[in-house]
mmCIF file with all atom_site columns, C-alpha atoms in Angstrom:
data_model
loop_
_atom_site.group_PDB
_atom_site.id
_atom_site.type_symbol
_atom_site.label_atom_id
_atom_site.label_alt_id
_atom_site.label_comp_id
_atom_site.label_asym_id
_atom_site.label_entity_id
_atom_site.label_seq_id
_atom_site.pdbx_PDB_ins_code
_atom_site.Cartn_x
_atom_site.Cartn_y
_atom_site.Cartn_z
_atom_site.occupancy
_atom_site.B_iso_or_equiv
_atom_site.pdbx_formal_charge
_atom_site.auth_seq_id
_atom_site.auth_comp_id
_atom_site.auth_asym_id
_atom_site.auth_atom_id
_atom_site.pdbx_PDB_model_num
ATOM 1   C CA . GLN A 1 1   ? -105.925 106.420 96.931 1.00 0.00 ? 1   GLN A CA 1
ATOM 2   C CA . VAL A 1 2   ? -107.820 104.138 94.313 1.00 0.00 ? 2   VAL A CA 1
ATOM 3   C CA . GLN A 1 3   ? -107.958 100.435 95.052 1.00 0.00 ? 3   GLN A CA 1
ATOM 4   C CA . LEU A 1 4   ? -108.415 98.156  91.906 1.00 0.00 ? 4   LEU A CA 1
ATOM 5   C CA . VAL A 1 5   ? -109.181 94.370  91.870 1.00 0.00 ? 5   VAL A CA 1
ATOM 6   C CA . GLU A 1 6   ? -109.447 92.364  88.756 1.00 0.00 ? 6   GLU A CA 1
ATOM 7   C CA . SER A 1 7   ? -111.293 89.193  88.190 1.00 0.00 ? 7   SER A CA 1
ATOM 8   C CA . GLY A 1 8   ? -112.591 87.019  85.261 1.00 0.00 ? 8   GLY A CA 1
ATOM 9   C CA . GLY A 1 9   ? -109.325 85.376  84.311 1.00 0.00 ? 9   GLY A CA 1
ATOM 10  C CA . GLY A 1 10  ? -108.952 81.796  83.523 1.00 0.00 ? 10  GLY A CA 1
ATOM 11  C CA . LEU A 1 11  ? -108.058 79.137  81.023 1.00 0.00 ? 11  LEU A CA 1
ATOM 12  C CA . VAL A 1 12  ? -109.709 79.131  77.590 1.00 0.00 ? 12  VAL A CA 1
ATOM 13  C CA . GLN A 1 13  ? -109.206 77.488  74.311 1.00 0.00 ? 13  GLN A CA 1
ATOM 14  C CA . ALA A 1 14  ? -107.984 79.503  71.266 1.00 0.00 ? 14  ALA A CA 1
ATOM 15  C CA . GLY A 1 15  ? -110.847 81.241  69.671 1.00 0.00 ? 15  GLY A CA 1
ATOM 16  C CA . GLY A 1 16  ? -112.766 81.432  72.781 1.00 0.00 ? 16  GLY A CA 1
ATOM 17  C CA . SER A 1 17  ? -113.830 84.449  74.907 1.00 0.00 ? 17  SER A CA 1
ATOM 18  C CA . LEU A 1 18  ? -113.245 85.936  78.383 1.00 0.00 ? 18  LEU A CA 1
ATOM 19  C CA . ARG A 1 19  ? -114.526 88.933  80.012 1.00 0.00 ? 19  ARG A CA 1
ATOM 20  C CA . LEU A 1 20  ? -112.297 90.683  82.514 1.00 0.00 ? 20  LEU A CA 1
ATOM 21  C CA . SER A 1 21  ? -113.658 92.921  85.250 1.00 0.00 ? 21  SER A CA 1
ATOM 22  C CA . CYS A 1 22  ? -111.939 95.546  87.257 1.00 0.00 ? 22  CYS A CA 1
ATOM 23  C CA . ALA A 1 23  ? -113.611 96.815  90.436 1.00 0.00 ? 23  ALA A CA 1
ATOM 24  C CA . ALA A 1 24  ? -112.490 100.290 91.844 1.00 0.00 ? 24  ALA A CA 1
ATOM 25  C CA . SER A 1 25  ? -112.902 101.928 95.211 1.00 0.00 ? 25  SER A CA 1
ATOM 26  C CA . GLY A 1 26  ? -111.514 104.955 96.911 1.00 0.00 ? 26  GLY A CA 1
ATOM 27  C CA . ARG A 1 27  ? -111.778 108.106 95.037 1.00 0.00 ? 27  ARG A CA 1
ATOM 28  C CA . THR A 1 28  ? -114.494 109.228 92.704 1.00 0.00 ? 28  THR A CA 1
ATOM 29  C CA . PHE A 1 29  ? -114.119 106.602 89.837 1.00 0.00 ? 29  PHE A CA 1
ATOM 30  C CA . SER A 1 30  ? -115.479 108.904 87.136 1.00 0.00 ? 30  SER A CA 1
ATOM 31  C CA . ASN A 1 31  ? -112.502 111.252 87.529 1.00 0.00 ? 31  ASN A CA 1
ATOM 32  C CA . TYR A 1 32  ? -110.216 108.506 86.224 1.00 0.00 ? 32  TYR A CA 1
ATOM 33  C CA . ALA A 1 33  ? -109.289 107.181 82.903 1.00 0.00 ? 33  ALA A CA 1
ATOM 34  C CA . MET A 1 34  ? -108.798 103.378 82.961 1.00 0.00 ? 34  MET A CA 1
ATOM 35  C CA . GLY A 1 35  ? -106.313 101.040 81.129 1.00 0.00 ? 35  GLY A CA 1
ATOM 36  C CA . TRP A 1 36  ? -105.719 97.429  80.791 1.00 0.00 ? 36  TRP A CA 1
ATOM 37  C CA . PHE A 1 37  ? -102.148 96.303  80.433 1.00 0.00 ? 37  PHE A CA 1
ATOM 38  C CA . ARG A 1 38  ? -100.787 92.662  80.178 1.00 0.00 ? 38  ARG A CA 1
ATOM 39  C CA . GLN A 1 39  ? -97.471  90.983  80.941 1.00 0.00 ? 39  GLN A CA 1
ATOM 40  C CA . ALA A 1 40  ? -96.509  87.591  79.734 1.00 0.00 ? 40  ALA A CA 1
ATOM 41  C CA . PRO A 1 41  ? -93.579  85.543  81.196 1.00 0.00 ? 41  PRO A CA 1
ATOM 42  C CA . GLY A 1 42  ? -90.286  86.840  80.086 1.00 0.00 ? 42  GLY A CA 1
ATOM 43  C CA . LYS A 1 43  ? -91.712  89.664  78.176 1.00 0.00 ? 43  LYS A CA 1
ATOM 44  C CA . GLU A 1 44  ? -92.218  93.409  79.171 1.00 0.00 ? 44  GLU A CA 1
ATOM 45  C CA . ARG A 1 45  ? -95.621  94.832  80.289 1.00 0.00 ? 45  ARG A CA 1
ATOM 46  C CA . GLU A 1 46  ? -97.483  96.067  77.164 1.00 0.00 ? 46  GLU A CA 1
ATOM 47  C CA . PHE A 1 47  ? -100.616 98.158  76.719 1.00 0.00 ? 47  PHE A CA 1
ATOM 48  C CA . VAL A 1 48  ? -103.830 96.559  75.711 1.00 0.00 ? 48  VAL A CA 1
ATOM 49  C CA . ALA A 1 49  ? -106.708 99.260  75.935 1.00 0.00 ? 49  ALA A CA 1
ATOM 50  C CA . ALA A 1 50  ? -107.767 102.420 77.670 1.00 0.00 ? 50  ALA A CA 1
ATOM 51  C CA . ILE A 1 51  ? -110.937 104.323 78.084 1.00 0.00 ? 51  ILE A CA 1
ATOM 52  C CA . SER A 1 52  ? -111.564 107.887 79.042 1.00 0.00 ? 52  SER A CA 1
ATOM 53  C CA . TRP A 1 53  ? -113.378 109.224 82.079 1.00 0.00 ? 53  TRP A CA 1
ATOM 54  C CA . SER A 1 54  ? -116.999 109.296 80.322 1.00 0.00 ? 54  SER A CA 1
ATOM 55  C CA . SER A 1 55  ? -116.389 106.520 77.856 1.00 0.00 ? 55  SER A CA 1
ATOM 56  C CA . GLY A 1 56  ? -116.265 108.975 74.998 1.00 0.00 ? 56  GLY A CA 1
ATOM 57  C CA . ASN A 1 57  ? -112.721 107.902 74.035 1.00 0.00 ? 57  ASN A CA 1
ATOM 58  C CA . THR A 1 58  ? -111.160 104.429 73.623 1.00 0.00 ? 58  THR A CA 1
ATOM 59  C CA . TYR A 1 59  ? -107.813 103.348 72.439 1.00 0.00 ? 59  TYR A CA 1
ATOM 60  C CA . TYR A 1 60  ? -106.489 99.873  71.529 1.00 0.00 ? 60  TYR A CA 1
ATOM 61  C CA . ALA A 1 61  ? -103.107 98.320  70.875 1.00 0.00 ? 61  ALA A CA 1
ATOM 62  C CA . ASP A 1 62  ? -102.984 97.092  67.280 1.00 0.00 ? 62  ASP A CA 1
ATOM 63  C CA . SER A 1 63  ? -102.622 93.475  68.568 1.00 0.00 ? 63  SER A CA 1
ATOM 64  C CA . VAL A 1 64  ? -106.166 93.507  70.064 1.00 0.00 ? 64  VAL A CA 1
ATOM 65  C CA . LYS A 1 65  ? -107.998 95.928  67.780 1.00 0.00 ? 65  LYS A CA 1
ATOM 66  C CA . GLY A 1 66  ? -111.178 94.412  66.584 1.00 0.00 ? 66  GLY A CA 1
ATOM 67  C CA . ARG A 1 67  ? -111.014 91.441  69.189 1.00 0.00 ? 67  ARG A CA 1
ATOM 68  C CA . PHE A 1 68  ? -111.073 93.193  72.458 1.00 0.00 ? 68  PHE A CA 1
ATOM 69  C CA . THR A 1 69  ? -113.590 95.857  73.706 1.00 0.00 ? 69  THR A CA 1
ATOM 70  C CA . ILE A 1 70  ? -112.937 98.135  76.645 1.00 0.00 ? 70  ILE A CA 1
ATOM 71  C CA . SER A 1 71  ? -116.010 99.541  78.496 1.00 0.00 ? 71  SER A CA 1
ATOM 72  C CA . ARG A 1 72  ? -116.938 101.109 82.005 1.00 0.00 ? 72  ARG A CA 1
ATOM 73  C CA . ASP A 1 73  ? -119.833 101.539 84.252 1.00 0.00 ? 73  ASP A CA 1
ATOM 74  C CA . ASN A 1 74  ? -119.332 104.689 86.311 1.00 0.00 ? 74  ASN A CA 1
ATOM 75  C CA . ALA A 1 75  ? -122.384 103.967 88.354 1.00 0.00 ? 75  ALA A CA 1
ATOM 76  C CA . LYS A 1 76  ? -120.927 100.606 89.487 1.00 0.00 ? 76  LYS A CA 1
ATOM 77  C CA . ASN A 1 77  ? -117.283 101.801 89.685 1.00 0.00 ? 77  ASN A CA 1
ATOM 78  C CA . MET A 1 78  ? -116.407 99.038  87.180 1.00 0.00 ? 78  MET A CA 1
ATOM 79  C CA . VAL A 1 79  ? -114.262 98.797  83.923 1.00 0.00 ? 79  VAL A CA 1
ATOM 80  C CA . TYR A 1 80  ? -114.521 95.636  81.700 1.00 0.00 ? 80  TYR A CA 1
ATOM 81  C CA . LEU A 1 81  ? -112.373 93.952  79.020 1.00 0.00 ? 81  LEU A CA 1
ATOM 82  C CA . GLN A 1 82  ? -114.255 91.869  76.628 1.00 0.00 ? 82  GLN A CA 1
ATOM 83  C CA . MET A 1 83  ? -111.929 89.533  74.927 1.00 0.00 ? 83  MET A CA 1
ATOM 84  C CA . ASN A 1 84  ? -112.935 87.569  71.771 1.00 0.00 ? 84  ASN A CA 1
ATOM 85  C CA . SER A 1 85  ? -111.132 85.427  69.322 1.00 0.00 ? 85  SER A CA 1
ATOM 86  C CA . LEU A 1 86  ? -108.451 84.805  71.925 1.00 0.00 ? 86  LEU A CA 1
ATOM 87  C CA . LYS A 1 87  ? -105.091 83.592  70.632 1.00 0.00 ? 87  LYS A CA 1
ATOM 88  C CA . PRO A 1 88  ? -102.351 81.763  72.706 1.00 0.00 ? 88  PRO A CA 1
ATOM 89  C CA . ASP A 1 89  ? -100.245 84.930  72.362 1.00 0.00 ? 89  ASP A CA 1
ATOM 90  C CA . ASP A 1 90  ? -102.876 86.612  74.510 1.00 0.00 ? 90  ASP A CA 1
ATOM 91  C CA . THR A 1 91  ? -101.650 84.632  77.468 1.00 0.00 ? 91  THR A CA 1
ATOM 92  C CA . ALA A 1 92  ? -100.527 86.761  80.173 1.00 0.00 ? 92  ALA A CA 1
ATOM 93  C CA . VAL A 1 93  ? -101.335 88.430  83.607 1.00 0.00 ? 93  VAL A CA 1
ATOM 94  C CA . TYR A 1 94  ? -103.813 91.338  82.852 1.00 0.00 ? 94  TYR A CA 1
ATOM 95  C CA . ASN A 1 95  ? -103.785 94.308  85.118 1.00 0.00 ? 95  ASN A CA 1
ATOM 96  C CA . CYS A 1 96  ? -106.184 97.327  85.288 1.00 0.00 ? 96  CYS A CA 1
ATOM 97  C CA . ALA A 1 97  ? -104.819 100.817 85.924 1.00 0.00 ? 97  ALA A CA 1
ATOM 98  C CA . ALA A 1 98  ? -106.124 104.335 86.711 1.00 0.00 ? 98  ALA A CA 1
ATOM 99  C CA . THR A 1 99  ? -104.866 107.708 85.761 1.00 0.00 ? 99  THR A CA 1
ATOM 100 C CA . GLU A 1 100 ? -106.413 111.260 86.215 1.00 0.00 ? 100 GLU A CA 1
ATOM 101 C CA . GLY A 1 101 ? -105.162 112.165 82.709 1.00 0.00 ? 101 GLY A CA 1
ATOM 102 C CA . TRP A 1 102 ? -106.050 111.423 79.183 1.00 0.00 ? 102 TRP A CA 1
ATOM 103 C CA . GLY A 1 103 ? -103.939 111.961 76.084 1.00 0.00 ? 103 GLY A CA 1
ATOM 104 C CA . PRO A 1 104 ? -101.156 110.719 73.774 1.00 0.00 ? 104 PRO A CA 1
ATOM 105 C CA . SER A 1 105 ? -99.504  109.038 76.802 1.00 0.00 ? 105 SER A CA 1
ATOM 106 C CA . SER A 1 106 ? -102.603 107.031 77.635 1.00 0.00 ? 106 SER A CA 1
ATOM 107 C CA . GLY A 1 107 ? -100.875 103.732 76.273 1.00 0.00 ? 107 GLY A CA 1
ATOM 108 C CA . GLU A 1 108 ? -97.789  104.152 78.537 1.00 0.00 ? 108 GLU A CA 1
ATOM 109 C CA . ALA A 1 109 ? -97.682  102.377 81.701 1.00 0.00 ? 109 ALA A CA 1
ATOM 110 C CA . SER A 1 110 ? -95.811  105.158 83.429 1.00 0.00 ? 110 SER A CA 1
ATOM 111 C CA . TYR A 1 111 ? -98.872  107.425 82.902 1.00 0.00 ? 111 TYR A CA 1
ATOM 112 C CA . TYR A 1 112 ? -100.791 105.324 85.451 1.00 0.00 ? 112 TYR A CA 1
ATOM 113 C CA . ASP A 1 113 ? -100.992 106.019 88.997 1.00 0.00 ? 113 ASP A CA 1
ATOM 114 C CA . TYR A 1 114 ? -102.878 103.017 90.428 1.00 0.00 ? 114 TYR A CA 1
ATOM 115 C CA . TRP A 1 115 ? -102.673 99.245  89.783 1.00 0.00 ? 115 TRP A CA 1
ATOM 116 C CA . GLY A 1 116 ? -104.408 96.190  90.505 1.00 0.00 ? 116 GLY A CA 1
ATOM 117 C CA . GLN A 1 117 ? -102.862 92.932  91.342 1.00 0.00 ? 117 GLN A CA 1
ATOM 118 C CA . GLY A 1 118 ? -103.738 91.313  88.133 1.00 0.00 ? 118 GLY A CA 1
ATOM 119 C CA . THR A 1 119 ? -105.629 88.190  86.751 1.00 0.00 ? 119 THR A CA 1
ATOM 120 C CA . GLN A 1 120 ? -104.222 85.309  84.818 1.00 0.00 ? 120 GLN A CA 1
ATOM 121 C CA . VAL A 1 121 ? -105.370 84.582  81.328 1.00 0.00 ? 121 VAL A CA 1
ATOM 122 C CA . THR A 1 122 ? -104.189 81.380  79.614 1.00 0.00 ? 122 THR A CA 1
ATOM 123 C CA . VAL A 1 123 ? -105.127 80.619  75.975 1.00 0.00 ? 123 VAL A CA 1
ATOM 124 C CA . SER A 1 124 ? -104.478 77.018  75.019 1.00 0.00 ? 124 SER A CA 1
ATOM 125 C CA . SER A 1 125 ? -103.868 76.082  71.370 1.00 0.00 ? 125 SER A CA 1
#
């Protein structure tokens, strides 16, 4: 089992920045690739970003590419999502997730085995 707890969400004006954190506990963190997903009210969950076990590979949704950066610190069992140039469309509950695999399915929610409870991000216009 892997337990994931997100933090860092909040209310920010359009154009601002937030840094989300996800703390992992349980099994060896470095064995897991990590992803961030988000879900806005009335919409389906969508992929945001993913990072491989050793940070050698990252993958972003087109909607956030160039604005968001995913990173991880295996020594601290943490994964981060730096979000810059935020837009009202970024408003959602953001969840981190863990999977033992890495590949073309890394952007699919069904690929992930463990999920956090989520943190709310609200971007005002």
